[in-house]
mmCIF file of C-alpha atoms and ligand atoms in Angstrom:
data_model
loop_
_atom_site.group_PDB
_atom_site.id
_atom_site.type_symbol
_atom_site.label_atom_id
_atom_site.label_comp_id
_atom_site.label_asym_id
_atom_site.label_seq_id
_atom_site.Cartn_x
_atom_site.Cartn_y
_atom_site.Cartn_z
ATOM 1 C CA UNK A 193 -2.521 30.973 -88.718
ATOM 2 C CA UNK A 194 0.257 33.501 -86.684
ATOM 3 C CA UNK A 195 3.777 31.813 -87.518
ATOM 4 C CA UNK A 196 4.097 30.085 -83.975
ATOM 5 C CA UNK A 197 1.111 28.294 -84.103
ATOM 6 C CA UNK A 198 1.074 24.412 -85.123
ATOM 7 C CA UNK A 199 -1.947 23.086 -86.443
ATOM 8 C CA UNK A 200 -3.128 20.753 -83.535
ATOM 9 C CA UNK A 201 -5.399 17.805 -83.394
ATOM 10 C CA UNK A 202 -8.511 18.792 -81.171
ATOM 11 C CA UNK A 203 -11.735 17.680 -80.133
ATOM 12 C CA UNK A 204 -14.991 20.409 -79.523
ATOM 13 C CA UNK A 205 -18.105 19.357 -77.620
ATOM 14 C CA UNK A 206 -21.352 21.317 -78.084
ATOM 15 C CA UNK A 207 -22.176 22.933 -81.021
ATOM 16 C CA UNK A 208 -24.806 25.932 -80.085
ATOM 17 C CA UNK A 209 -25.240 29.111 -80.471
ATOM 18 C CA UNK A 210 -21.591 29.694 -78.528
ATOM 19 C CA UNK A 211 -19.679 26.707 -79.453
ATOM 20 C CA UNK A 212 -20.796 26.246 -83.069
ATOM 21 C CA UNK A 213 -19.380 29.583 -83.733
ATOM 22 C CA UNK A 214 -15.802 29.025 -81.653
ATOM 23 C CA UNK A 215 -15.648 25.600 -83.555
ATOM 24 C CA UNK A 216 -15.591 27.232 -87.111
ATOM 25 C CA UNK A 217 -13.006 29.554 -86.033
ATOM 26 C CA UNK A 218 -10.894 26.901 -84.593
ATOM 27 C CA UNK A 219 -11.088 24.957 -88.167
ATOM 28 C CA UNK A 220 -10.520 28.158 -89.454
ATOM 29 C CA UNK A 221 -7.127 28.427 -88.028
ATOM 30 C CA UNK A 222 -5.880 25.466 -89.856
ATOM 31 C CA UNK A 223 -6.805 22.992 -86.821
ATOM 32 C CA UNK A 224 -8.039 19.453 -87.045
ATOM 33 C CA UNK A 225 -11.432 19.279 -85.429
ATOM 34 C CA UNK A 226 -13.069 16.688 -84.380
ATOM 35 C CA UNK A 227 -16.737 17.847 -83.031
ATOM 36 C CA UNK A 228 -19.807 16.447 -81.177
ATOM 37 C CA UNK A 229 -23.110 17.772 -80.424
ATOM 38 C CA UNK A 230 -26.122 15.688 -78.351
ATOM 39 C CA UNK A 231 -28.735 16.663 -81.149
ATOM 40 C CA UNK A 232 -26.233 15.472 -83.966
ATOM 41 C CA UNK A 233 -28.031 17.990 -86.540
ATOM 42 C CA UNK A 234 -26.746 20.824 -84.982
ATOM 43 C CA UNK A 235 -22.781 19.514 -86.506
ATOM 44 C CA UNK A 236 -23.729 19.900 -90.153
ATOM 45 C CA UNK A 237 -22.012 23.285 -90.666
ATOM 46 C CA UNK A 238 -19.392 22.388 -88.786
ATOM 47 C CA UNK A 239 -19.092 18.780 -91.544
ATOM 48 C CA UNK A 240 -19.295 21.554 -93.984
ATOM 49 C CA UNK A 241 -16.685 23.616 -92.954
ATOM 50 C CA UNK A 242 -14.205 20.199 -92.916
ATOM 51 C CA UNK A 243 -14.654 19.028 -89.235
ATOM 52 C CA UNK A 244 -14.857 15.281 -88.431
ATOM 53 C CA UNK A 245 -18.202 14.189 -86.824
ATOM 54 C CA UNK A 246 -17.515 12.142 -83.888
ATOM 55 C CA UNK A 247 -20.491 9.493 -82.944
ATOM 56 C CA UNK A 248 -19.502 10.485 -79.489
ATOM 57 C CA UNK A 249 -17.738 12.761 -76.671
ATOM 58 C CA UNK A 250 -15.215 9.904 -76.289
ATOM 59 C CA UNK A 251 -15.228 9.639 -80.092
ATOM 60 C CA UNK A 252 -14.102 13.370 -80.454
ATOM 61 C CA UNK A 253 -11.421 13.131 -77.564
ATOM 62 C CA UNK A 254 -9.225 9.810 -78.378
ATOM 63 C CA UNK A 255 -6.151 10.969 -79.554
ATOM 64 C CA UNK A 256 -6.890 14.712 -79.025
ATOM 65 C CA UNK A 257 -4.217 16.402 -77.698
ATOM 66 C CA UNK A 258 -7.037 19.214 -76.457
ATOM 67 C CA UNK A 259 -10.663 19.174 -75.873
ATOM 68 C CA UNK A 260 -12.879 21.695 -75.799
ATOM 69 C CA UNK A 261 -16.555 22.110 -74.300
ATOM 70 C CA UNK A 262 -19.163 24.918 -74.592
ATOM 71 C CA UNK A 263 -22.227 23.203 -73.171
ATOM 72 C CA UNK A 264 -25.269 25.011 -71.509
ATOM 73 C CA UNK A 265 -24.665 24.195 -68.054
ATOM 74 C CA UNK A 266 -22.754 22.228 -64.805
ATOM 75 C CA UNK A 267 -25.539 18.983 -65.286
ATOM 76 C CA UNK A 268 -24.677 19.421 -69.384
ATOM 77 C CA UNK A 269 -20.552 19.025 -68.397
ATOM 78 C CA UNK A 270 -21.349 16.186 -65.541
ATOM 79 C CA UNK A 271 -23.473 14.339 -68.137
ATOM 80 C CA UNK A 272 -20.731 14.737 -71.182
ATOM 81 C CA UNK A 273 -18.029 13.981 -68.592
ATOM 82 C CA UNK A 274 -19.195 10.473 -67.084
ATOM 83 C CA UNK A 275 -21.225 8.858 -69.634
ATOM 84 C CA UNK A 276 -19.532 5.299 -70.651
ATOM 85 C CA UNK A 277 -18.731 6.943 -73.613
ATOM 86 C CA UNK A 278 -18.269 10.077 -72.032
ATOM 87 C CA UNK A 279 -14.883 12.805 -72.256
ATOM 88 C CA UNK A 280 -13.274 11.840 -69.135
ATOM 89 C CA UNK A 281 -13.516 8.117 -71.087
ATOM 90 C CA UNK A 282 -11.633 9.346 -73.987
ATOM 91 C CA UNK A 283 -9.212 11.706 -73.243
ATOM 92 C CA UNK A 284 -5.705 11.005 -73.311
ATOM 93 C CA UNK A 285 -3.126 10.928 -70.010
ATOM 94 C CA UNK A 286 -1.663 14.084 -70.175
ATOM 95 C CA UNK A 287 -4.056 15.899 -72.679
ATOM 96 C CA UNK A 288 -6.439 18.803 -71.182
ATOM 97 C CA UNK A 289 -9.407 19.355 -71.309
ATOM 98 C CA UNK A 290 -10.207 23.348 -72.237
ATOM 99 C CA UNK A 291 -13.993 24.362 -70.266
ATOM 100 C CA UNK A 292 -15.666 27.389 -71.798
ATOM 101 C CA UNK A 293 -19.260 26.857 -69.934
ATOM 102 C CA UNK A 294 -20.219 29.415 -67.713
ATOM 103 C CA UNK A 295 -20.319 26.684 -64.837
ATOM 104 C CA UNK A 296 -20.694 26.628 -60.867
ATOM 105 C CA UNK A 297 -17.601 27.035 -59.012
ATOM 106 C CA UNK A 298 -17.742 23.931 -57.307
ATOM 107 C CA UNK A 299 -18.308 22.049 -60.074
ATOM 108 C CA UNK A 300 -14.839 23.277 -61.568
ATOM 109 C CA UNK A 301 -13.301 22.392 -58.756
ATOM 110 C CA UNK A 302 -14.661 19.035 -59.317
ATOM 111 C CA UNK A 303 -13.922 18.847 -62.391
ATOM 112 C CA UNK A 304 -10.253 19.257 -61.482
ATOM 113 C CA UNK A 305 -10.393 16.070 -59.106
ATOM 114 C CA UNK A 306 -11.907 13.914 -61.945
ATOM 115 C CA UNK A 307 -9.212 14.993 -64.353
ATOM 116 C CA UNK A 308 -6.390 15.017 -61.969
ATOM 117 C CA UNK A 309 -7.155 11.652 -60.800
ATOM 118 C CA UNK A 310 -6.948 10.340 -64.328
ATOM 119 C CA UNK A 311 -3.600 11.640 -65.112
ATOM 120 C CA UNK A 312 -5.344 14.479 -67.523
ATOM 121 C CA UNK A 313 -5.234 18.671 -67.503
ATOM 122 C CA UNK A 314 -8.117 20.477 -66.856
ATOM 123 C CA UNK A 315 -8.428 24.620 -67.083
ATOM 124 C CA UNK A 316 -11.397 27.077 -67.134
ATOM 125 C CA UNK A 317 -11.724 29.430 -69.558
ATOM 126 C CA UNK A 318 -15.266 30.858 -69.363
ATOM 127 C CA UNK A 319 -15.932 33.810 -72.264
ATOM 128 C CA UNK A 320 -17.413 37.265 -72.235
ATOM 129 C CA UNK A 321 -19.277 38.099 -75.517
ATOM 130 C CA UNK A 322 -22.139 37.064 -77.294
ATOM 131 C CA UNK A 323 -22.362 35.049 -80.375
ATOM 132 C CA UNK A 324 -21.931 38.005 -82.712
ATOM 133 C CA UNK A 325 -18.547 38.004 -81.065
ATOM 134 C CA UNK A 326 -17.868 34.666 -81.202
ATOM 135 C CA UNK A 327 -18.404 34.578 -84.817
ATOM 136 C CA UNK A 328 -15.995 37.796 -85.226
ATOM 137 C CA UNK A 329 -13.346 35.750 -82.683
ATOM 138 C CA UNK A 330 -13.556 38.772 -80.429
ATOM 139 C CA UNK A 331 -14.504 36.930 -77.244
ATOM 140 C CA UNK A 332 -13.131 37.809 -73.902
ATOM 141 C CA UNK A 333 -11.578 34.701 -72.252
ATOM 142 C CA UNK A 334 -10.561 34.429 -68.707
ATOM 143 C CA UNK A 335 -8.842 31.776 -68.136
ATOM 144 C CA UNK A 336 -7.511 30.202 -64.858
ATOM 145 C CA UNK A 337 -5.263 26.015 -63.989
ATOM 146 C CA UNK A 338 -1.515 26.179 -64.078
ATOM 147 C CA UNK A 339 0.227 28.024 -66.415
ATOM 148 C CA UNK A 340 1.994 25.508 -68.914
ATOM 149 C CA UNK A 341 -1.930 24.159 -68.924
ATOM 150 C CA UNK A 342 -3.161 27.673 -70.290
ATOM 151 C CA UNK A 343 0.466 27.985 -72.393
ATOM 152 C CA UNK A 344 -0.280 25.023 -74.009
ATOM 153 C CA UNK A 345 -4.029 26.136 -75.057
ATOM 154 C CA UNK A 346 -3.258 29.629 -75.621
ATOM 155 C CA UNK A 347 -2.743 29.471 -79.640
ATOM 156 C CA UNK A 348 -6.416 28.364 -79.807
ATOM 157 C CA UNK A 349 -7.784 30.740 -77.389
ATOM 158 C CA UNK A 350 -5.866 33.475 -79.581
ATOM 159 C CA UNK A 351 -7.850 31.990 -82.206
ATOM 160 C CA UNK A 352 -10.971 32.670 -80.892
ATOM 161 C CA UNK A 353 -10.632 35.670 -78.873
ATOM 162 C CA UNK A 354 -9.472 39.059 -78.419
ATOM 163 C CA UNK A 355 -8.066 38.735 -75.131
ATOM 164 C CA UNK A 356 -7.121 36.318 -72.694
ATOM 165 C CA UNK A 357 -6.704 37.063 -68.978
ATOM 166 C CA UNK A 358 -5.250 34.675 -66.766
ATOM 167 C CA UNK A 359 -6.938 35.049 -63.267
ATOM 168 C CA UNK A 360 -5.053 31.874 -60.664
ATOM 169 C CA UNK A 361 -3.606 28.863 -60.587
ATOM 170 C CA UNK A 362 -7.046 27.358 -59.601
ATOM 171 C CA UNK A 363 -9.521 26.778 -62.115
ATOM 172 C CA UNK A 364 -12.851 28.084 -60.368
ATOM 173 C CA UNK A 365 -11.543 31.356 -60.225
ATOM 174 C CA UNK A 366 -12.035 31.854 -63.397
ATOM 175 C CA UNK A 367 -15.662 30.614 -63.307
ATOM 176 C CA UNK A 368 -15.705 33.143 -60.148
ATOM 177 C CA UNK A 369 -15.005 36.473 -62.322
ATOM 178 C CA UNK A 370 -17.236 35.335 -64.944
ATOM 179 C CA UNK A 371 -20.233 34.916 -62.426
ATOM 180 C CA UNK A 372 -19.085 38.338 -60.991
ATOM 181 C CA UNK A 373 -19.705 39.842 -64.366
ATOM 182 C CA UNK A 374 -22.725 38.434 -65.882
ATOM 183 C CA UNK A 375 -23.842 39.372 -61.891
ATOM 184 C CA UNK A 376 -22.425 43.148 -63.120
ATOM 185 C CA UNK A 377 -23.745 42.716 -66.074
ATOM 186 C CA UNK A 378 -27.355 41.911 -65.831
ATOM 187 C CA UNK A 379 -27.644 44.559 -62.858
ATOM 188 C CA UNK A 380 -26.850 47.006 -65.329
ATOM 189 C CA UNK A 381 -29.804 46.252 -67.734
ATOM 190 C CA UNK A 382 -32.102 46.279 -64.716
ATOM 191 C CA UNK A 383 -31.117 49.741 -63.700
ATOM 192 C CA UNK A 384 -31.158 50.774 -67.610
ATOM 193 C CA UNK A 385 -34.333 49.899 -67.558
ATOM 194 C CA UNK A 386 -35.339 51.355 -64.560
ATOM 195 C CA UNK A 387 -33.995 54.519 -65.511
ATOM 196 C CA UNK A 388 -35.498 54.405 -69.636
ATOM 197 C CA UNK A 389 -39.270 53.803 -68.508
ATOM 198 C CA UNK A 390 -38.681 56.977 -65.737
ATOM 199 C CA UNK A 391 -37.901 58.819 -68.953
ATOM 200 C CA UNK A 392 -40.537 57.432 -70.839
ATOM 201 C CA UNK A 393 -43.496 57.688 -68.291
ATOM 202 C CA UNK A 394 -42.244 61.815 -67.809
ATOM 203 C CA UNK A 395 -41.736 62.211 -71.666
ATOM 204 C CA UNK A 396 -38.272 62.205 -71.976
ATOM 205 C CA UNK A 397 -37.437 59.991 -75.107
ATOM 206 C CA UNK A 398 -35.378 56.776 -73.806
ATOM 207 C CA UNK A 399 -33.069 57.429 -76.659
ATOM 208 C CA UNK A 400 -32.029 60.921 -75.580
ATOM 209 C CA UNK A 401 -31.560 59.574 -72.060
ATOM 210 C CA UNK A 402 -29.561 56.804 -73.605
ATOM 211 C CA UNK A 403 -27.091 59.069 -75.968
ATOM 212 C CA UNK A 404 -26.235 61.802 -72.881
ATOM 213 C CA UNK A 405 -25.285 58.976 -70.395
ATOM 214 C CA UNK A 406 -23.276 56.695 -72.599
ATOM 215 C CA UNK A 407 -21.606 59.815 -73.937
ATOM 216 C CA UNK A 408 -20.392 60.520 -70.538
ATOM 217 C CA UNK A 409 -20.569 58.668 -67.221
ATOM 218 C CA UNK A 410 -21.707 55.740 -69.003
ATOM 219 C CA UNK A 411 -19.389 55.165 -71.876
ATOM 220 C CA UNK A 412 -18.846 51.354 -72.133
ATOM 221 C CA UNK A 413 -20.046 48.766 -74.437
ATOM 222 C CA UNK A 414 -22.201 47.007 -71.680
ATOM 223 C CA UNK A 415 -24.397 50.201 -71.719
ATOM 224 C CA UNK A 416 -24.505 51.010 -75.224
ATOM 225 C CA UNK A 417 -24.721 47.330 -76.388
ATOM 226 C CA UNK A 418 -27.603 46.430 -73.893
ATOM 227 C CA UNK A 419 -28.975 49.942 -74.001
ATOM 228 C CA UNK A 420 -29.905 49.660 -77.787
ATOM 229 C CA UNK A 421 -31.485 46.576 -76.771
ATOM 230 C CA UNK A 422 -33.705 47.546 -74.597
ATOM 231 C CA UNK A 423 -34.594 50.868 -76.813
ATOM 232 C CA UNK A 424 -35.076 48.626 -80.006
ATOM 233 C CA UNK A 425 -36.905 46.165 -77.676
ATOM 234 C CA UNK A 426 -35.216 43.297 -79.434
ATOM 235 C CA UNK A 427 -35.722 40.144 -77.129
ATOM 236 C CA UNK A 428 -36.418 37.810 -79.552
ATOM 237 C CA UNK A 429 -34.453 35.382 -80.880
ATOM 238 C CA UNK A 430 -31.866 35.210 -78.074
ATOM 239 C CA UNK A 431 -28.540 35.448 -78.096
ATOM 240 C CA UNK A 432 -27.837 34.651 -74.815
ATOM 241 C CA UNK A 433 -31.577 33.076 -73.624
ATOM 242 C CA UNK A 434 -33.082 34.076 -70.167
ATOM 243 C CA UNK A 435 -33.135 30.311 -68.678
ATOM 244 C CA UNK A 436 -29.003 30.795 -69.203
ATOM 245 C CA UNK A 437 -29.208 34.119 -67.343
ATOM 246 C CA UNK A 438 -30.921 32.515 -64.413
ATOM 247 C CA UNK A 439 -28.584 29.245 -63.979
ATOM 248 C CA UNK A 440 -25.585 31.886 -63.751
ATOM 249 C CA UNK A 441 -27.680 34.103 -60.820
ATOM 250 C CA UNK A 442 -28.282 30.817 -59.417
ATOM 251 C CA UNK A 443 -24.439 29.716 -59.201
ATOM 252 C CA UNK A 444 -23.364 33.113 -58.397
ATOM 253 C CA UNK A 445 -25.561 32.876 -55.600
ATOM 254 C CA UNK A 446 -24.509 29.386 -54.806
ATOM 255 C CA UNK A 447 -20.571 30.673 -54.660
ATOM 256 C CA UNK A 448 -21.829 34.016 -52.708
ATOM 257 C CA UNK A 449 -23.553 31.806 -50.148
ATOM 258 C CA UNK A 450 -20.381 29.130 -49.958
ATOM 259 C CA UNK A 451 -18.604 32.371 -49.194
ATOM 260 C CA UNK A 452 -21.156 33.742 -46.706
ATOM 261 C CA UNK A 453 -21.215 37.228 -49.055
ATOM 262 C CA UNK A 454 -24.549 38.819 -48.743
ATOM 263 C CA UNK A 455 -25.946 39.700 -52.787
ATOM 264 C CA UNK A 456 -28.951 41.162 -51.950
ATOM 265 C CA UNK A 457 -28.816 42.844 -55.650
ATOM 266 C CA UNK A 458 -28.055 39.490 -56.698
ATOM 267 C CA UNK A 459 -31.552 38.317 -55.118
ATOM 268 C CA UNK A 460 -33.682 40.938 -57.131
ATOM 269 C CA UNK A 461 -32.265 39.992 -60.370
ATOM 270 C CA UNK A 462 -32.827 36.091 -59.971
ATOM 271 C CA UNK A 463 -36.495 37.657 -59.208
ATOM 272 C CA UNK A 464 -37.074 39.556 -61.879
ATOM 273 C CA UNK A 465 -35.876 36.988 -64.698
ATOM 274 C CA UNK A 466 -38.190 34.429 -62.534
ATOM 275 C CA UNK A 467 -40.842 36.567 -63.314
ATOM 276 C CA UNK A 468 -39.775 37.424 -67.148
ATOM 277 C CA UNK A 469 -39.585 33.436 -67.745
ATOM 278 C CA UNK A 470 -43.372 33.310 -66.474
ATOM 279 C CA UNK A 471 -44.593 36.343 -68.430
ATOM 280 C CA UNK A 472 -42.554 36.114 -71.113
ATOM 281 C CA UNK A 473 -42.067 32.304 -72.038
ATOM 282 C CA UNK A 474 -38.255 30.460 -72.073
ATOM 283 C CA UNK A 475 -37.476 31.567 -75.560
ATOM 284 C CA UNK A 476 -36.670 35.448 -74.827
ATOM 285 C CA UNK A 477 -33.171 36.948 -74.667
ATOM 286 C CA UNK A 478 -32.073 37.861 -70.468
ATOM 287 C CA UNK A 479 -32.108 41.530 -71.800
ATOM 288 C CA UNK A 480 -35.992 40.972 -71.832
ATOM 289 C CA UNK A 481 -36.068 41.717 -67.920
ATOM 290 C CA UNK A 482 -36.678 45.300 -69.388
ATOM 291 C CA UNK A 483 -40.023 44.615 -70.643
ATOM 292 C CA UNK A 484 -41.007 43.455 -67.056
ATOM 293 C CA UNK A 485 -39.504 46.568 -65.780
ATOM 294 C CA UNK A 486 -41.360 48.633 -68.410
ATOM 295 C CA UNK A 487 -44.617 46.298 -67.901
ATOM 296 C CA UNK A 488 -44.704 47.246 -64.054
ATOM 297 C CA UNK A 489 -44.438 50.636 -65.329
ATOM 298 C CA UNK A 490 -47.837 50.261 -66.886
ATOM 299 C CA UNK A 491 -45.615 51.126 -70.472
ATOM 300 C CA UNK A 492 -47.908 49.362 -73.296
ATOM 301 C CA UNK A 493 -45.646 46.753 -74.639
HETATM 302 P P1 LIG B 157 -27.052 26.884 -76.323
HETATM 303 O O1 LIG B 157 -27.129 27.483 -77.681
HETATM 304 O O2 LIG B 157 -28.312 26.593 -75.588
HETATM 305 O O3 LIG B 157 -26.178 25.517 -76.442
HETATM 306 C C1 LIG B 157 -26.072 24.637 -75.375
HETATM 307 C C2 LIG B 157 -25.231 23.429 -75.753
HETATM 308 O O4 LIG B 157 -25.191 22.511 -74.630
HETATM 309 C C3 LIG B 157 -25.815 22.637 -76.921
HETATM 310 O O5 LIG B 157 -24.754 22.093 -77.670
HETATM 311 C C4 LIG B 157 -26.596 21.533 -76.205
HETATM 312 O O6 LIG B 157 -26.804 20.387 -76.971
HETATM 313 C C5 LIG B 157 -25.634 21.234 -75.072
HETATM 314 N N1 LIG B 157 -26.266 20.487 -73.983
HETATM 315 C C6 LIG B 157 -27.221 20.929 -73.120
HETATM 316 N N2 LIG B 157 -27.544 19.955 -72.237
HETATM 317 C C7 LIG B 157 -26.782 18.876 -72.547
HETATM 318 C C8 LIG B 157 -26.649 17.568 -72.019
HETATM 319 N N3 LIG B 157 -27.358 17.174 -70.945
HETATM 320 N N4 LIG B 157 -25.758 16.744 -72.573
HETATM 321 C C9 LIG B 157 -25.030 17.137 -73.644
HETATM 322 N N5 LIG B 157 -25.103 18.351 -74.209
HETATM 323 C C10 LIG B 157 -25.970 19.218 -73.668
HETATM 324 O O7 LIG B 157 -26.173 27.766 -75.326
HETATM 325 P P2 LIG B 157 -25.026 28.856 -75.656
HETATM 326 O O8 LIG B 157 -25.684 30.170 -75.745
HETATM 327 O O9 LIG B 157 -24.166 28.353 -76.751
HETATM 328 O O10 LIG B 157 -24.220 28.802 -74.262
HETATM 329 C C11 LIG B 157 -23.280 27.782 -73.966
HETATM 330 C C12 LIG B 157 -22.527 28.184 -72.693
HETATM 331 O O11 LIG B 157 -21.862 29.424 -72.929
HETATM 332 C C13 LIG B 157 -23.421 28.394 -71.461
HETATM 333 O O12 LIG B 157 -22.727 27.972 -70.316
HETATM 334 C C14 LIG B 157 -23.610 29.902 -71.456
HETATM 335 O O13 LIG B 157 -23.917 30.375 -70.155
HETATM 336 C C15 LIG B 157 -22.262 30.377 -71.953
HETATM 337 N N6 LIG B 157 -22.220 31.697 -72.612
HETATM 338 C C16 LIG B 157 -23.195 32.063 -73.493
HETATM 339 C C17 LIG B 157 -23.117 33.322 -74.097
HETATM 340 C C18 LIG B 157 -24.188 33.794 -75.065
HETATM 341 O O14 LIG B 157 -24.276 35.014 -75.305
HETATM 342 N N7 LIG B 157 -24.996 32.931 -75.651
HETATM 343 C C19 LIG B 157 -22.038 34.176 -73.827
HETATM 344 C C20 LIG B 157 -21.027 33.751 -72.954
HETATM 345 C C21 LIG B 157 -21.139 32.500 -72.347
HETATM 346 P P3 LIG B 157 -28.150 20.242 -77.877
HETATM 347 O O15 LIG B 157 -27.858 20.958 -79.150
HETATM 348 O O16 LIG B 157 -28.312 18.778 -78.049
HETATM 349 O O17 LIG B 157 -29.279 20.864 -77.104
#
């Protein structure tokens, strides 16, 4: 732990793939943890590691003085939130609750009124990086709610990720600029992909196309990351699963229409994991809108 941190008494809700991997860093950094998960199994390693297993989310927020939640989606938060023995029942006056969910931008805003009315803190802080870098503490956190809010939570955020940027005073924008970039993100594996089975069908080796362009034009770790995805054709397990990928299309579309900003690229993507999910089944990584790419080619995969 750096020399200014304290060790602080916090609570973490949802233990999968993302949170199970923040939580362990968080204990890791000398913090008292108190964690919850729905399917209770899934808190075992975290037990190991020296967490206390709350029964419940209220369990895990009494006498927090932060709480933290990495759940899959805006219905996953509203359902943790308001159940009887739900966060908003436990949390302390004053004490904040720290969202990492890639959720809808009205439902942060929402979020703030339920907090706010209850005398508690609420920020964003959605994450860039997969679970690889959650595991490594590498994530990229952007982070938005008034400043002595994010001051207060910034020692654990330093604890879990490389970076933090601070994007408003309001919450949602911070749930804003991470819709923008999975948005960004997922457009660039389409036209990857696009561009790799071109190769492929007029026998250029993918791999050769791959290695000029992110030597050059294309030199950034969304490209070479994704791009040895797609050439290794490693879908399965996911790290970040394709039904995920879809909800965030869905509530970037939901902010671009609140907005009245036209994605039309934004369409074609919620289209082609659509038709990934249906060929493909719910268990594949969003990276595996390649295959359908390559499929449409008529590439045998
Ligand atoms: P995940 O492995 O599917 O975990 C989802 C978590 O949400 C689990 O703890 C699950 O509990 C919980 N949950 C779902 N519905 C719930 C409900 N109704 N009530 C209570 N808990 C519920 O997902 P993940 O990959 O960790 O992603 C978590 C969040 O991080 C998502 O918003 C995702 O978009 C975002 N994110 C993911 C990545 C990535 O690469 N994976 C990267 C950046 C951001 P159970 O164990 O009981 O199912």
């Amino acid at each position: 732990m750096g020399r200014e941190a304290r060790a602080m008494r916090i609570g973490f809700l949802g233990l999968g793939r993302m949170g199970t991997a923040i939580a362990l860093n968080l204990l890791r950094a000398g913090h008292e943890v108190a964690v919850w998960n729905r399917s209770p199994d899934k808190a075992d390693a975290l037990a190991a590691a020296g967490a206390e297993v709350a029964a419940t989310p209220r369990a895990a927020a009494e006498g927090r003085e932060i709480v933290f939640s990495m759940l899959s989606d805006d219905a996953a938060l509203h359902a943790v939130l308001r159940r009887a023995d739900g966060l908003l029942a436990g949390l302390g006056e004053g004490a904040l609750h720290v969202s990492l969910s890639t959720i809808g931008v009205a439902t942060a805003d929402h979020a703030v009124d339920l907090h706010v009315e209850r005398g508690q803190h609420y920020i964003s802080a959605p994450v860039f990086g997969r679970p690889d870098a959650a595991a490594a503490a590498q994530l990229t956190i952007v982070a938005a709610g008034p400043a002595a809010d994010i001051d207060r939570a910034q020692p654990l955020l330093d604890a879990i990720g490389r970076r933090t940027f601070r994007v408003g005073t309001r919450p949602s924008a911070a749930n804003l600029v991470k819709l923008s970039g999975n948005f960004l993100i997922l457009a660039a594996i389409e036209a990857m992909a696009e561009a790799m089975a071109l190769a492929e069908k007029s026998g250029v080796a993918p791999a050769l196309l791959l290695e000029v362009l992110t030597d050059t034009h294309f030199n950034a770790p969304v490209y070479r990351n994704y791009g040895a995805l797609l050439l290794e054709q490693r879908f399965r397990p996911a790290a970040f699963a394709a039904p995920l990928g879809l909800k965030d299309m869905k509530l970037a579309g939901a902010a671009a229409e609140a907005a009245r900003v036209p994605m039309p690229f934004l369409a074609l993507l919620r289209e082609q994991l659509v038709e990934t999910l249906v060929k493909e089944g719910e268990d594949v990584d969003w990276s595996a809108i390649g295959l359908t790419v390559a499929r449409n080619a008529g590439l045998n995969r």
